[in-house]
Coordinates of N, CA and C in Angstrom, one line a residue:
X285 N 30.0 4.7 9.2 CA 28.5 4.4 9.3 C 28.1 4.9 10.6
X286 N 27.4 5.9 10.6 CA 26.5 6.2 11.8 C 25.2 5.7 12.5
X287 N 25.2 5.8 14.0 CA 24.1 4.8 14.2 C 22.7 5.8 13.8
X288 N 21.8 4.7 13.4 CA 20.7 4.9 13.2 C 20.1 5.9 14.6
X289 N 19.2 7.2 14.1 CA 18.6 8.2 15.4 C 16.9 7.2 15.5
X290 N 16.4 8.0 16.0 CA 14.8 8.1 16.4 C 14.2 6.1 16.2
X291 N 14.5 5.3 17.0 CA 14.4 4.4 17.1 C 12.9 4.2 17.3
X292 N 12.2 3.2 16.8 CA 10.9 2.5 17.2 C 10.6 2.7 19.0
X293 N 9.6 3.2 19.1 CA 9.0 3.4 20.6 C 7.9 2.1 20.5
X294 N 8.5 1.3 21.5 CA 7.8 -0.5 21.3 C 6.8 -0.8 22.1
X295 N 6.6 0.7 23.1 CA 5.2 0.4 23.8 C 4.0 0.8 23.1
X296 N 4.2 2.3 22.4 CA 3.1 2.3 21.5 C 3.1 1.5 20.2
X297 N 4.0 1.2 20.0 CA 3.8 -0.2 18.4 C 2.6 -1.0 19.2
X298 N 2.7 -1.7 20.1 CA 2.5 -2.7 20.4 C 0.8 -2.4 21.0
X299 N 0.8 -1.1 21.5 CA -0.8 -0.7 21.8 C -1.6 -0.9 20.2
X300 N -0.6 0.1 19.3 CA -1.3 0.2 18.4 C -2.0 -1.2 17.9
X301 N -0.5 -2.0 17.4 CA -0.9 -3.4 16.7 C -2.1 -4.2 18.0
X302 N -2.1 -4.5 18.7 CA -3.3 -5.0 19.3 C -4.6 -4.2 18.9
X303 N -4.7 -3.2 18.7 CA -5.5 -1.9 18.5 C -6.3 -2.5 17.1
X304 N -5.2 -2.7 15.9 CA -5.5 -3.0 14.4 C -6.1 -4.8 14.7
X305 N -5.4 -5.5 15.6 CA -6.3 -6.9 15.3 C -7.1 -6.8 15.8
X306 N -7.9 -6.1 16.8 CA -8.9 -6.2 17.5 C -10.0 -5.0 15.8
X307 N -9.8 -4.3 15.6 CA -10.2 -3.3 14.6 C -10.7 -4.3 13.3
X308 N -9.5 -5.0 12.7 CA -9.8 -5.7 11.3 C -10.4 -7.4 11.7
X309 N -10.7 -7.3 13.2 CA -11.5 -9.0 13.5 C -12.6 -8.5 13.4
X310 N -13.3 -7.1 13.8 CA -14.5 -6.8 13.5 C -14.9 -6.2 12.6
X311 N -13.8 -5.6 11.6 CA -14.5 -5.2 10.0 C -14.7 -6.8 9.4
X312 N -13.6 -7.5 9.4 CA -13.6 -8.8 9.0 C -15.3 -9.7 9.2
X313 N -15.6 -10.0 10.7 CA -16.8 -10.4 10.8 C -17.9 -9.5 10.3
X314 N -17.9 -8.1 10.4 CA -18.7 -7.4 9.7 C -19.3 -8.0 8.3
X315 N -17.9 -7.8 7.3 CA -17.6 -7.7 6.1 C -18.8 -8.8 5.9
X316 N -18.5 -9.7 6.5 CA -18.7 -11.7 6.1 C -19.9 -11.6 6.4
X317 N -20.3 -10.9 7.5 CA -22.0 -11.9 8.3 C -23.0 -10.4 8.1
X318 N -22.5 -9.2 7.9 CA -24.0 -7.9 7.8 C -24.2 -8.2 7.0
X319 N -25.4 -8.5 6.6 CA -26.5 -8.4 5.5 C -26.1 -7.1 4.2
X320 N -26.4 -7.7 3.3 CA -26.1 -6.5 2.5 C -27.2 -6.5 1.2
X321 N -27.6 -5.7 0.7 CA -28.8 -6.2 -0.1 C -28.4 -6.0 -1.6
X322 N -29.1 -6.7 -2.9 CA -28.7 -7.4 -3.9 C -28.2 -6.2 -4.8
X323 N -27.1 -6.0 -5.7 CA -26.8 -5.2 -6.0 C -26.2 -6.2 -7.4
X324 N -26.9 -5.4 -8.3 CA -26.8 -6.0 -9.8 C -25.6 -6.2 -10.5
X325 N -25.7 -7.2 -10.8 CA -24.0 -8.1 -11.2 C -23.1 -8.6 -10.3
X326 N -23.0 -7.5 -9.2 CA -22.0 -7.9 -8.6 C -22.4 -9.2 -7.2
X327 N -23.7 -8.8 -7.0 CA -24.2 -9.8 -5.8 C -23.5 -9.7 -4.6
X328 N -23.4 -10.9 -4.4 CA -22.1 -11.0 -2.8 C -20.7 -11.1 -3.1
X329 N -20.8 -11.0 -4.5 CA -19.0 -10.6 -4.4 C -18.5 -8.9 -4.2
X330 N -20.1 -8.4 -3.9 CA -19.7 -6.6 -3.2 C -19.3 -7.0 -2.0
X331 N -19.5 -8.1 -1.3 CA -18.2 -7.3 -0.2 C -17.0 -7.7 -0.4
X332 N -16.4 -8.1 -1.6 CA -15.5 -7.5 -1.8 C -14.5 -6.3 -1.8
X333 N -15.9 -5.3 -2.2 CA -15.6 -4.0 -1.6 C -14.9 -3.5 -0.5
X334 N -15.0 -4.7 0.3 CA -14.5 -4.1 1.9 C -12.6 -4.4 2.1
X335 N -12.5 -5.0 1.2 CA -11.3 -5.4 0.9 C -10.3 -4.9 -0.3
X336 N -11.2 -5.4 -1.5 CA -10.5 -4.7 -2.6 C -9.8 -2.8 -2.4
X337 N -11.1 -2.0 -2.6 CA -10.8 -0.6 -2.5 C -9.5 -0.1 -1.2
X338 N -9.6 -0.9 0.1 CA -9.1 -0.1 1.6 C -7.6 -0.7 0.8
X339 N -7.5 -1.7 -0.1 CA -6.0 -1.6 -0.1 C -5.4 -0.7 -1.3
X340 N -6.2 0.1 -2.3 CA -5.8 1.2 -2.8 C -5.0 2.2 -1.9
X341 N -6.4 2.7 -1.0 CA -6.1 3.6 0.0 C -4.8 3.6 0.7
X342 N -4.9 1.5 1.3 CA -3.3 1.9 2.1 C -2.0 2.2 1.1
X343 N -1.9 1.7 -0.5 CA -0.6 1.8 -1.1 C -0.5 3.6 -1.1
X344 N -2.2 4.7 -1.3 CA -2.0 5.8 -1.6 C -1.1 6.1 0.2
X345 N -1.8 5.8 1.1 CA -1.1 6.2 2.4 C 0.5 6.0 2.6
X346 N 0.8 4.4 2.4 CA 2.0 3.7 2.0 C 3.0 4.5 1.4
X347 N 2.7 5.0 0.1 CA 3.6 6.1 -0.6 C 3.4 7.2 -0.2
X348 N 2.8 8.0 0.5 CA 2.7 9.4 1.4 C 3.6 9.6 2.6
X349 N 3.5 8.2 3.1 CA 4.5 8.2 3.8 C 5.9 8.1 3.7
X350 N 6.1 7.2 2.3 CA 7.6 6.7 1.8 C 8.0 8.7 1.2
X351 N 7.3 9.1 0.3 CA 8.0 10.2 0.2 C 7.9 11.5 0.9
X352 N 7.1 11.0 2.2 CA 7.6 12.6 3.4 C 9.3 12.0 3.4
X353 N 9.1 10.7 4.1 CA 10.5 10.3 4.5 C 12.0 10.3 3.8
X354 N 11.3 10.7 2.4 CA 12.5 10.8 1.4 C 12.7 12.2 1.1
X355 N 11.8 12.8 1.6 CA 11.4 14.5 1.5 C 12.9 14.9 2.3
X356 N 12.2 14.3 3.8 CA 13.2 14.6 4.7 C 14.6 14.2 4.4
X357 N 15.0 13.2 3.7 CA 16.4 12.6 3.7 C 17.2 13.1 2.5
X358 N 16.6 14.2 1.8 CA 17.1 15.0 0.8 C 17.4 16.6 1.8
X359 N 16.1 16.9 2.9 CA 16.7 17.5 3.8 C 17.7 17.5 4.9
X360 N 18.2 16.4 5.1 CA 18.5 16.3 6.1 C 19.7 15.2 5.9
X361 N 19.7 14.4 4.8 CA 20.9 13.5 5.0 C 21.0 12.1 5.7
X362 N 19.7 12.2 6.8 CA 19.7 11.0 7.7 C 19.1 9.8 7.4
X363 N 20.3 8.8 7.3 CA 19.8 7.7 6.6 C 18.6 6.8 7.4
X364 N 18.7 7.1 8.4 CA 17.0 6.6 8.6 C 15.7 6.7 7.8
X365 N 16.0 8.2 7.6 CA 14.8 8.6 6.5 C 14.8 7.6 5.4
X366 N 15.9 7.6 5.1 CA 16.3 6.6 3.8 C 15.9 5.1 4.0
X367 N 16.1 4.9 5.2 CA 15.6 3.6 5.2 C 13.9 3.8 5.5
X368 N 13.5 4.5 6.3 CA 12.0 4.7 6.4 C 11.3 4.5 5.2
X369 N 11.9 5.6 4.0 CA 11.4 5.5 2.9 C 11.0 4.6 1.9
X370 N 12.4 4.0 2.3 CA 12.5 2.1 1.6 C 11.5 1.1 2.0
X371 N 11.1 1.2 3.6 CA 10.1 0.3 4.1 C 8.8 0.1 3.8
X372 N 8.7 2.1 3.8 CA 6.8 2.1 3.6 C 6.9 1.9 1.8
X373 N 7.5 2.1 1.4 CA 7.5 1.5 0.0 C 7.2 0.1 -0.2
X374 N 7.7 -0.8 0.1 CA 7.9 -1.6 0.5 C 7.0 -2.5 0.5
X375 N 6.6 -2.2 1.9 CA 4.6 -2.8 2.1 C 3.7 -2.2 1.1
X376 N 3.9 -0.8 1.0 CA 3.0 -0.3 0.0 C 2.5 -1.2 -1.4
X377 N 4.1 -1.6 -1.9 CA 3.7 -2.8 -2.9 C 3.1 -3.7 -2.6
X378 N 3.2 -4.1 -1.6 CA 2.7 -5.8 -1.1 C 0.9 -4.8 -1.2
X379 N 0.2 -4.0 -0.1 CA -0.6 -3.9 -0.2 C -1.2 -3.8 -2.1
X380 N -0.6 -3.1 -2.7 CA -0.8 -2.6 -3.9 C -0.8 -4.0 -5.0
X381 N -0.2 -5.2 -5.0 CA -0.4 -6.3 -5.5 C -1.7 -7.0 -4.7
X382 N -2.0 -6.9 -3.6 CA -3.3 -7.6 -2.8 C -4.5 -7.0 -4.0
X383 N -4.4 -5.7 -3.9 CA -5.5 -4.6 -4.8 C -6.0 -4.9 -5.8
X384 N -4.3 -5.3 -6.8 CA -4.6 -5.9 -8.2 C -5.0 -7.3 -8.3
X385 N -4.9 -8.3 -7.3 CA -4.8 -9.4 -7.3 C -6.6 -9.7 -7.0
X386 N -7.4 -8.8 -5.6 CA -8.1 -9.0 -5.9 C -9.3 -8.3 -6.9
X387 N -8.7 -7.6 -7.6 CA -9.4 -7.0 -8.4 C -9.6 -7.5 -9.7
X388 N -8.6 -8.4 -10.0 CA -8.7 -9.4 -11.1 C -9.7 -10.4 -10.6
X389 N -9.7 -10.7 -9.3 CA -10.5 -12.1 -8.8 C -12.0 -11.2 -9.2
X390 N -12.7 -10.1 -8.8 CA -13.6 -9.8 -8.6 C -13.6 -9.2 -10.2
X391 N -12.9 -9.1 -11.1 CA -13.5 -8.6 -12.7 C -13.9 -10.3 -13.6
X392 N -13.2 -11.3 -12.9 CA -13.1 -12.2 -13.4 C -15.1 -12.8 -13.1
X393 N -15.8 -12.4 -11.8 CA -16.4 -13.7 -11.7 C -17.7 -12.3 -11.6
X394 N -17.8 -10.9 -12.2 CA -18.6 -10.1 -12.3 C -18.7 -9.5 -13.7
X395 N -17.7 -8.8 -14.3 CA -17.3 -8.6 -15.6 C -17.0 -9.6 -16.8
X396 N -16.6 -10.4 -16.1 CA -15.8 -11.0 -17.6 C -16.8 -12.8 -17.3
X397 N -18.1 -13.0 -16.3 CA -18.2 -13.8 -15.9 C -18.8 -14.4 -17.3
X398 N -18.7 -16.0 -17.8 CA -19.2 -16.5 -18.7 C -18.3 -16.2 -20.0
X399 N -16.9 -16.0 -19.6 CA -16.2 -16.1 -20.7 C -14.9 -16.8 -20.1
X400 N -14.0 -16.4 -20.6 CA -12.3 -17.4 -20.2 C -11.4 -16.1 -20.1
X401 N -12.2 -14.8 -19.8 CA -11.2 -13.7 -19.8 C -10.9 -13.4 -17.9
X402 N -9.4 -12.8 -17.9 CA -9.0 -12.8 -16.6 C -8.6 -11.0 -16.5
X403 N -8.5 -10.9 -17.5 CA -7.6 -10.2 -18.4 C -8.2 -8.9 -19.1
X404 N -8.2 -7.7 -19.3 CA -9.0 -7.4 -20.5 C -8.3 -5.9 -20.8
X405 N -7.3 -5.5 -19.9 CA -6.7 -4.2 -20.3 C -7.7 -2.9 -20.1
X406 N -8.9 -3.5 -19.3 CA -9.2 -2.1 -18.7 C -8.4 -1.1 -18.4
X407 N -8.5 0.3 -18.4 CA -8.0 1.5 -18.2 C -7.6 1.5 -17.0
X408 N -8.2 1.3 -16.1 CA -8.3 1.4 -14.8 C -7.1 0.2 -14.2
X409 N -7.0 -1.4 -14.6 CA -6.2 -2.0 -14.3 C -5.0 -2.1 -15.0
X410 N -4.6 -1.6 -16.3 CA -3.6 -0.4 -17.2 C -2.7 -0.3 -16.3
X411 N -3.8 1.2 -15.9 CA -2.8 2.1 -15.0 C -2.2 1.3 -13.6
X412 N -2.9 1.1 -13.0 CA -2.8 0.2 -11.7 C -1.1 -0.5 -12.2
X413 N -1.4 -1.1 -13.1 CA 0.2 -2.3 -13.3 C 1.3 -1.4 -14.0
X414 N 0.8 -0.2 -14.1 CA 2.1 1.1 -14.5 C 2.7 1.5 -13.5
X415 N 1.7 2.1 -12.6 CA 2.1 2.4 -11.2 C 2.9 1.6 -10.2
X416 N 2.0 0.0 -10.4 CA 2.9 -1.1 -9.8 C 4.6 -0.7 -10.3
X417 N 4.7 -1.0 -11.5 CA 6.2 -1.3 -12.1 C 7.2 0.3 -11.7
X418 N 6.8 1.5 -11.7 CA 7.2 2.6 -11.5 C 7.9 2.6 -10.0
X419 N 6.9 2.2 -9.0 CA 7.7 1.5 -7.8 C 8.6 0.8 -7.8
X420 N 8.0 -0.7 -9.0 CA 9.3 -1.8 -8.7 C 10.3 -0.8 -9.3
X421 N 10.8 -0.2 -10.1 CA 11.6 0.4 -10.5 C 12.3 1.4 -9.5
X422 N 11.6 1.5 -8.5 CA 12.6 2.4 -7.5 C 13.5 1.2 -6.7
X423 N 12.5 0.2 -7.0 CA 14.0 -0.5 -6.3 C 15.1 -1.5 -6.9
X424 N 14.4 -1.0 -8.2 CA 15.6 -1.4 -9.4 C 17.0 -0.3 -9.1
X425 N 16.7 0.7 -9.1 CA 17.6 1.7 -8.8 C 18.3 1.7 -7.5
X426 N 17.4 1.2 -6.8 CA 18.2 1.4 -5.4 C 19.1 0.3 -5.6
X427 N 19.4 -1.0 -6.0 CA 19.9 -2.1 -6.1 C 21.0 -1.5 -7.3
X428 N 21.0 -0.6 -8.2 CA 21.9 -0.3 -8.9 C 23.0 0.6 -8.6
X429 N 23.0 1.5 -7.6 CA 23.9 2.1 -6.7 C 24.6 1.4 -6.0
X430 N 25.7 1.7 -5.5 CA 26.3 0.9 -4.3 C 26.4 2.0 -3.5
X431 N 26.5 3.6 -3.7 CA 27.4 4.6 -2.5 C 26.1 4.5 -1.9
X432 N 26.1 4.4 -0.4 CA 24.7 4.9 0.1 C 24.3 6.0 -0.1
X433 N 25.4 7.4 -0.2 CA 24.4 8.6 -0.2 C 23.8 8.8 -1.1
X434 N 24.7 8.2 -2.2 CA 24.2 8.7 -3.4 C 22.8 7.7 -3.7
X435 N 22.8 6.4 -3.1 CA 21.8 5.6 -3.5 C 20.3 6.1 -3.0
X436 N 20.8 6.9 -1.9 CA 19.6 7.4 -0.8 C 19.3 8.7 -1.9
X437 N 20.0 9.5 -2.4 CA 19.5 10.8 -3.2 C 18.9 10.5 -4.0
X438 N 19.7 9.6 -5.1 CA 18.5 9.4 -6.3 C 17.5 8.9 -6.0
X439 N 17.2 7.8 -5.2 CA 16.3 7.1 -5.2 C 15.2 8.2 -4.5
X440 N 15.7 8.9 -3.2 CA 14.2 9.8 -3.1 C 13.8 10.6 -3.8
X441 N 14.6 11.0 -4.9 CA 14.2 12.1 -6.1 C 13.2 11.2 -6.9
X442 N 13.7 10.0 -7.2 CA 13.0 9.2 -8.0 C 11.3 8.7 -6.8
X443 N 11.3 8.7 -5.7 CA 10.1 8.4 -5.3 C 9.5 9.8 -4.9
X444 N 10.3 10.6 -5.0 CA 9.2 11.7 -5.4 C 8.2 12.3 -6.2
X445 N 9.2 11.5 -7.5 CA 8.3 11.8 -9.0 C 7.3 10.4 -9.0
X446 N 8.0 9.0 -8.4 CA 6.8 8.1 -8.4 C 5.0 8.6 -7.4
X447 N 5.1 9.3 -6.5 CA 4.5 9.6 -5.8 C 3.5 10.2 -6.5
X448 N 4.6 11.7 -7.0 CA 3.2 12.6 -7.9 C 2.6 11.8 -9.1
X449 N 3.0 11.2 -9.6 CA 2.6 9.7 -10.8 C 0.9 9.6 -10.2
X450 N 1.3 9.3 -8.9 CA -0.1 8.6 -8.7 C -1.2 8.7 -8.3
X451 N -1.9 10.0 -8.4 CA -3.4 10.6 -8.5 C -3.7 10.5 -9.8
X452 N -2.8 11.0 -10.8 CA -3.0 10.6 -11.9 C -3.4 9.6 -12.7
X453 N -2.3 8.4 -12.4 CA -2.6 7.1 -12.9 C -3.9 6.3 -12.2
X454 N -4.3 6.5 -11.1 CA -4.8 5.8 -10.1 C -6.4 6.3 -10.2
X455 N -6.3 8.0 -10.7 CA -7.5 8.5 -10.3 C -8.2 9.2 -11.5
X456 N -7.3 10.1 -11.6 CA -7.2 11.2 -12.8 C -7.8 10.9 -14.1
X457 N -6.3 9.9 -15.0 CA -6.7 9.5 -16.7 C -7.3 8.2 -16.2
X458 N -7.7 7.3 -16.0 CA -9.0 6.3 -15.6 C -10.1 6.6 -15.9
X459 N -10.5 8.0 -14.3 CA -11.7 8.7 -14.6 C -11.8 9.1 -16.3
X460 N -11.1 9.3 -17.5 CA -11.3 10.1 -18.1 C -11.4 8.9 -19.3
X461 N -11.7 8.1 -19.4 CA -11.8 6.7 -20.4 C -13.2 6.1 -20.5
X462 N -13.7 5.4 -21.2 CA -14.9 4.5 -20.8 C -14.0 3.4 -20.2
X463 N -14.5 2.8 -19.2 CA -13.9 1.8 -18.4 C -15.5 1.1 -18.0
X464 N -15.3 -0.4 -17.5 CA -16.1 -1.1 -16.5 C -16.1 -0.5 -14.8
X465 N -15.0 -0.5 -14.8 CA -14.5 0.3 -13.5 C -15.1 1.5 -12.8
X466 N -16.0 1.3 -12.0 CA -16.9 2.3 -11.3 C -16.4 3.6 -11.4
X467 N -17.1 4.4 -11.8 CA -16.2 6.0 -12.1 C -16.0 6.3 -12.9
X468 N -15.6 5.7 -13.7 CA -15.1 6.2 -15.3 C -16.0 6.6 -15.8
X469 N -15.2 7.0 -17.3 CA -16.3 7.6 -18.1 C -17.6 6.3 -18.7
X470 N -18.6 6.8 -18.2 CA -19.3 5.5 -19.4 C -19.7 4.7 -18.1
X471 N -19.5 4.3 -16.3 CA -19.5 3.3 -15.5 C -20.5 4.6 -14.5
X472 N -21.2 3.5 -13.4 CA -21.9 4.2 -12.8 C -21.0 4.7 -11.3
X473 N -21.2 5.7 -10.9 CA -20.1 6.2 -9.4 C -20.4 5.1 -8.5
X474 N -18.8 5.4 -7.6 CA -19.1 3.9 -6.4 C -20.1 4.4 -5.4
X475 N -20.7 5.9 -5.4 CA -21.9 5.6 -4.6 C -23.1 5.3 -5.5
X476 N -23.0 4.7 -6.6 CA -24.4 4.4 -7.2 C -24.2 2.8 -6.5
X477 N -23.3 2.5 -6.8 CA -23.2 0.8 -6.5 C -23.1 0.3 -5.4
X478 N -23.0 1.2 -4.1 CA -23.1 1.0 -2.5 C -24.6 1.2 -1.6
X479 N -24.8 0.5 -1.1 CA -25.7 0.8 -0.7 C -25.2 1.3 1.2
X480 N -25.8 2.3 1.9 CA -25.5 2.9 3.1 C -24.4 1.9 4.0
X481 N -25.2 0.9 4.2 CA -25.6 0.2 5.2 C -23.9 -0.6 5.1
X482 N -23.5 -0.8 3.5 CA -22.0 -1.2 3.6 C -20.8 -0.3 3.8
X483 N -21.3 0.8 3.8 CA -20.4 2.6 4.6 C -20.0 1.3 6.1
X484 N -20.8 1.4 6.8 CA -20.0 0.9 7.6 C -19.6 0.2 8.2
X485 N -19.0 -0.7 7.5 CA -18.0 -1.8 7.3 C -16.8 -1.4 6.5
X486 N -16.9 -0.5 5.2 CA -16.0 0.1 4.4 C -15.3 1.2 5.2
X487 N -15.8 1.8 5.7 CA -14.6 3.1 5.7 C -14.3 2.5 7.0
X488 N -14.2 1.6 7.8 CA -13.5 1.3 8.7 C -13.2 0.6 8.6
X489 N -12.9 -0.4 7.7 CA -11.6 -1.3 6.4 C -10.8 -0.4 6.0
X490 N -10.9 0.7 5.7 CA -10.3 1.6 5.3 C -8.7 2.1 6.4
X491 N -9.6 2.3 7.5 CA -8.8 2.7 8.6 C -7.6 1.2 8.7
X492 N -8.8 0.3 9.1 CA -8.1 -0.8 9.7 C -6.7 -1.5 9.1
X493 N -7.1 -1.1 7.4 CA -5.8 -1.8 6.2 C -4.8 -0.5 6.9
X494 N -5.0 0.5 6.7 CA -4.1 1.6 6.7 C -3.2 1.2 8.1
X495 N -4.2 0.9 9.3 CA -3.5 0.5 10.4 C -2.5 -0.4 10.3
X496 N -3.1 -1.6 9.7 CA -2.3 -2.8 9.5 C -1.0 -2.3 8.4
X497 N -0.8 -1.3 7.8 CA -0.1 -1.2 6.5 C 1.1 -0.4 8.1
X498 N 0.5 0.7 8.8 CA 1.2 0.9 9.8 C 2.5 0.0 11.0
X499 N 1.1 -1.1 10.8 CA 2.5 -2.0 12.1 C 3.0 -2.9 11.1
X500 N 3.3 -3.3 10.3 CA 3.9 -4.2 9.4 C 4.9 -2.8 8.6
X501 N 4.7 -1.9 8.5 CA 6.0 -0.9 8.6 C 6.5 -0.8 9.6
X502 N 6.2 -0.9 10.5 CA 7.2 -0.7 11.9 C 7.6 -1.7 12.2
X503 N 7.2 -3.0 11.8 CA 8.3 -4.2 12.0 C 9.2 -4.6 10.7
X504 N 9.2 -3.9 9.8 CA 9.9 -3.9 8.3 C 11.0 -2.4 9.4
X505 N 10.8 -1.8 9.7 CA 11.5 -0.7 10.0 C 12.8 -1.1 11.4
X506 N 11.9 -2.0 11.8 CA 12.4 -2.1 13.2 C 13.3 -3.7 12.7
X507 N 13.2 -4.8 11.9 CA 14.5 -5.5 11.1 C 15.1 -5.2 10.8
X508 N 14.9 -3.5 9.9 CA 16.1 -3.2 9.2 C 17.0 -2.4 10.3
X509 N 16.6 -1.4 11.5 CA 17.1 -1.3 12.0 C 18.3 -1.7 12.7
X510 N 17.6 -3.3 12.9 CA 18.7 -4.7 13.9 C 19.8 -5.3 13.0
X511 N 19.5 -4.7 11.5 CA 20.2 -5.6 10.2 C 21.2 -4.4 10.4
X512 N 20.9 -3.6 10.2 CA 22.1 -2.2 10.6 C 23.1 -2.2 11.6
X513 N 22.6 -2.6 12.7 CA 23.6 -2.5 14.5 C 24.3 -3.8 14.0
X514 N 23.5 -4.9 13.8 CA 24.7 -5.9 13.3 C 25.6 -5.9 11.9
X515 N 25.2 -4.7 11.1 CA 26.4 -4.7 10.2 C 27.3 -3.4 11.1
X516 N 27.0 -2.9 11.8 CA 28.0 -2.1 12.4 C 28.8 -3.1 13.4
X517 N 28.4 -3.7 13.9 CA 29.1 -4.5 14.8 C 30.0 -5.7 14.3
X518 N 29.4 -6.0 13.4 CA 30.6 -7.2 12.5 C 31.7 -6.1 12.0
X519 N 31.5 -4.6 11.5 CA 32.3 -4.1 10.9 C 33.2 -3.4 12.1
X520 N 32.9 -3.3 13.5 CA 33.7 -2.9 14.5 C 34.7 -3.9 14.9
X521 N 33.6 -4.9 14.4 CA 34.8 -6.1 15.2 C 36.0 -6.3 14.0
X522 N 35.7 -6.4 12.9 CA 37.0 -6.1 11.4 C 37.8 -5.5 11.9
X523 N 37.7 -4.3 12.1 CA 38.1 -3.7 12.5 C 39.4 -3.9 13.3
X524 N 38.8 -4.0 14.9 CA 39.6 -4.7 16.2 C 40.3 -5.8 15.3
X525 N 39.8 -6.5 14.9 CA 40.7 -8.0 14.5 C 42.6 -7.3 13.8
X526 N 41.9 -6.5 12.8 CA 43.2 -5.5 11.9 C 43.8 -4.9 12.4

């Protein structure tokens, strides 16, 4: 087992992450206290918006980054990549169930409001829980290997093909359905249903999740790291003991 290369640089982590709480305290109070004006059906559950959509964005960032990292570790062999790749996956899901989780909350009490439906197999929330499972499945596979290299090969081949999956599922056949879901065929575009004035609160939720999806990868990166030096070190010491 070789040691892990290109280690976490902990003075910029740490600029950064101060950077992202200081960033998502003021999209946050944004989100909550700017005025936003009445927008039909949805009311004040649009700001919503400021939350639901930025965590699409971070799973699409989240997986861009998991398969450069798997790009590389098909070039290169270095199981860092491999673990890199495993990480931003990782959070990606966690972001990616926040998405679905609140997007049910917001179909529930705008869409489906005055009925007992949670539920309804929109197109758009379909694909979303395909794409979810496609991921969990990469780490079904990875748990099904034992050789590392080989567990590290398939699995980046396999988050290669999950990656291209998802413009499609996410953006592509959605758009191409009648759906409730802004965009689709049949629904009005999300700039019909925005009004200016919540641009800016959104696209710098945008940034902010992505930020935040950043330093919660680098301390997902930087455990597995320490989980590593201590299995090399228990296995040095086996070693000496024999």
């Amino acid at each position: 087992m070789t040691e892990p290369t290109a280690p976490v640089n902990l003075r910029r982590y740490r600029r950064i992450r101060n950077a992202v709480v200081v960033w998502l305290t003021l999209v946050i109070v944004g989100a909550f206290l700017l005025r936003i004006p009445r927008i039909h059906i949805l009311e004040h559950t649009a700001r919503n918006l400021y939350f639901h959509v930025p965590m699409w964005f971070t799973l699409m960032a989240a997986a861009l980054v998991s398969a450069y990292h798997s790009l590389r570790y098909l070039q290169s062999g270095d199981p860092i990549r491999d673990l890199r790749a495993r990480e931003a996956a990782r959070v990606g899901i966690a972001f990616g169930l926040l998405g679905l989780a609140t997007g049910i909350v917001w179909a529930r009490f705008t869409w489906y409001l005055g009925t007992s439906l949670w539920w309804n197999f929109d197109p758009k929330q379909s694909f979303v829980v395909i794409q979810l499972l496609i991921y969990g499945a990469y780490f079904v596979l990875r748990g099904a290997v034992e050789d590392p290299e080989k567990r590290g090969r398939v699995a980046a081949v396999y988050n290669l093909f999950a990656c291209v999956t998802m413009p499609f599922l996410l953006y592509v056949l959605p758009r191409q359905m009648e759906s409730l879901h802004p965009g689709a065929e049949g629904s009005p575009a999300f700039s019909d249903i925005t009004h200016p004035i919540m641009r800016l609160v959104f696209y710098p939720a945008v940034i902010g999740f992505i930020g935040l999806f950043w330093v919660l990868y680098t301390q997902r990166v930087r455990l597995a790291l320490l989980e590593r030096r201590l299995e090399m070190l228990q296995a040095t010491m086996l070693e000496a003991k024999s």
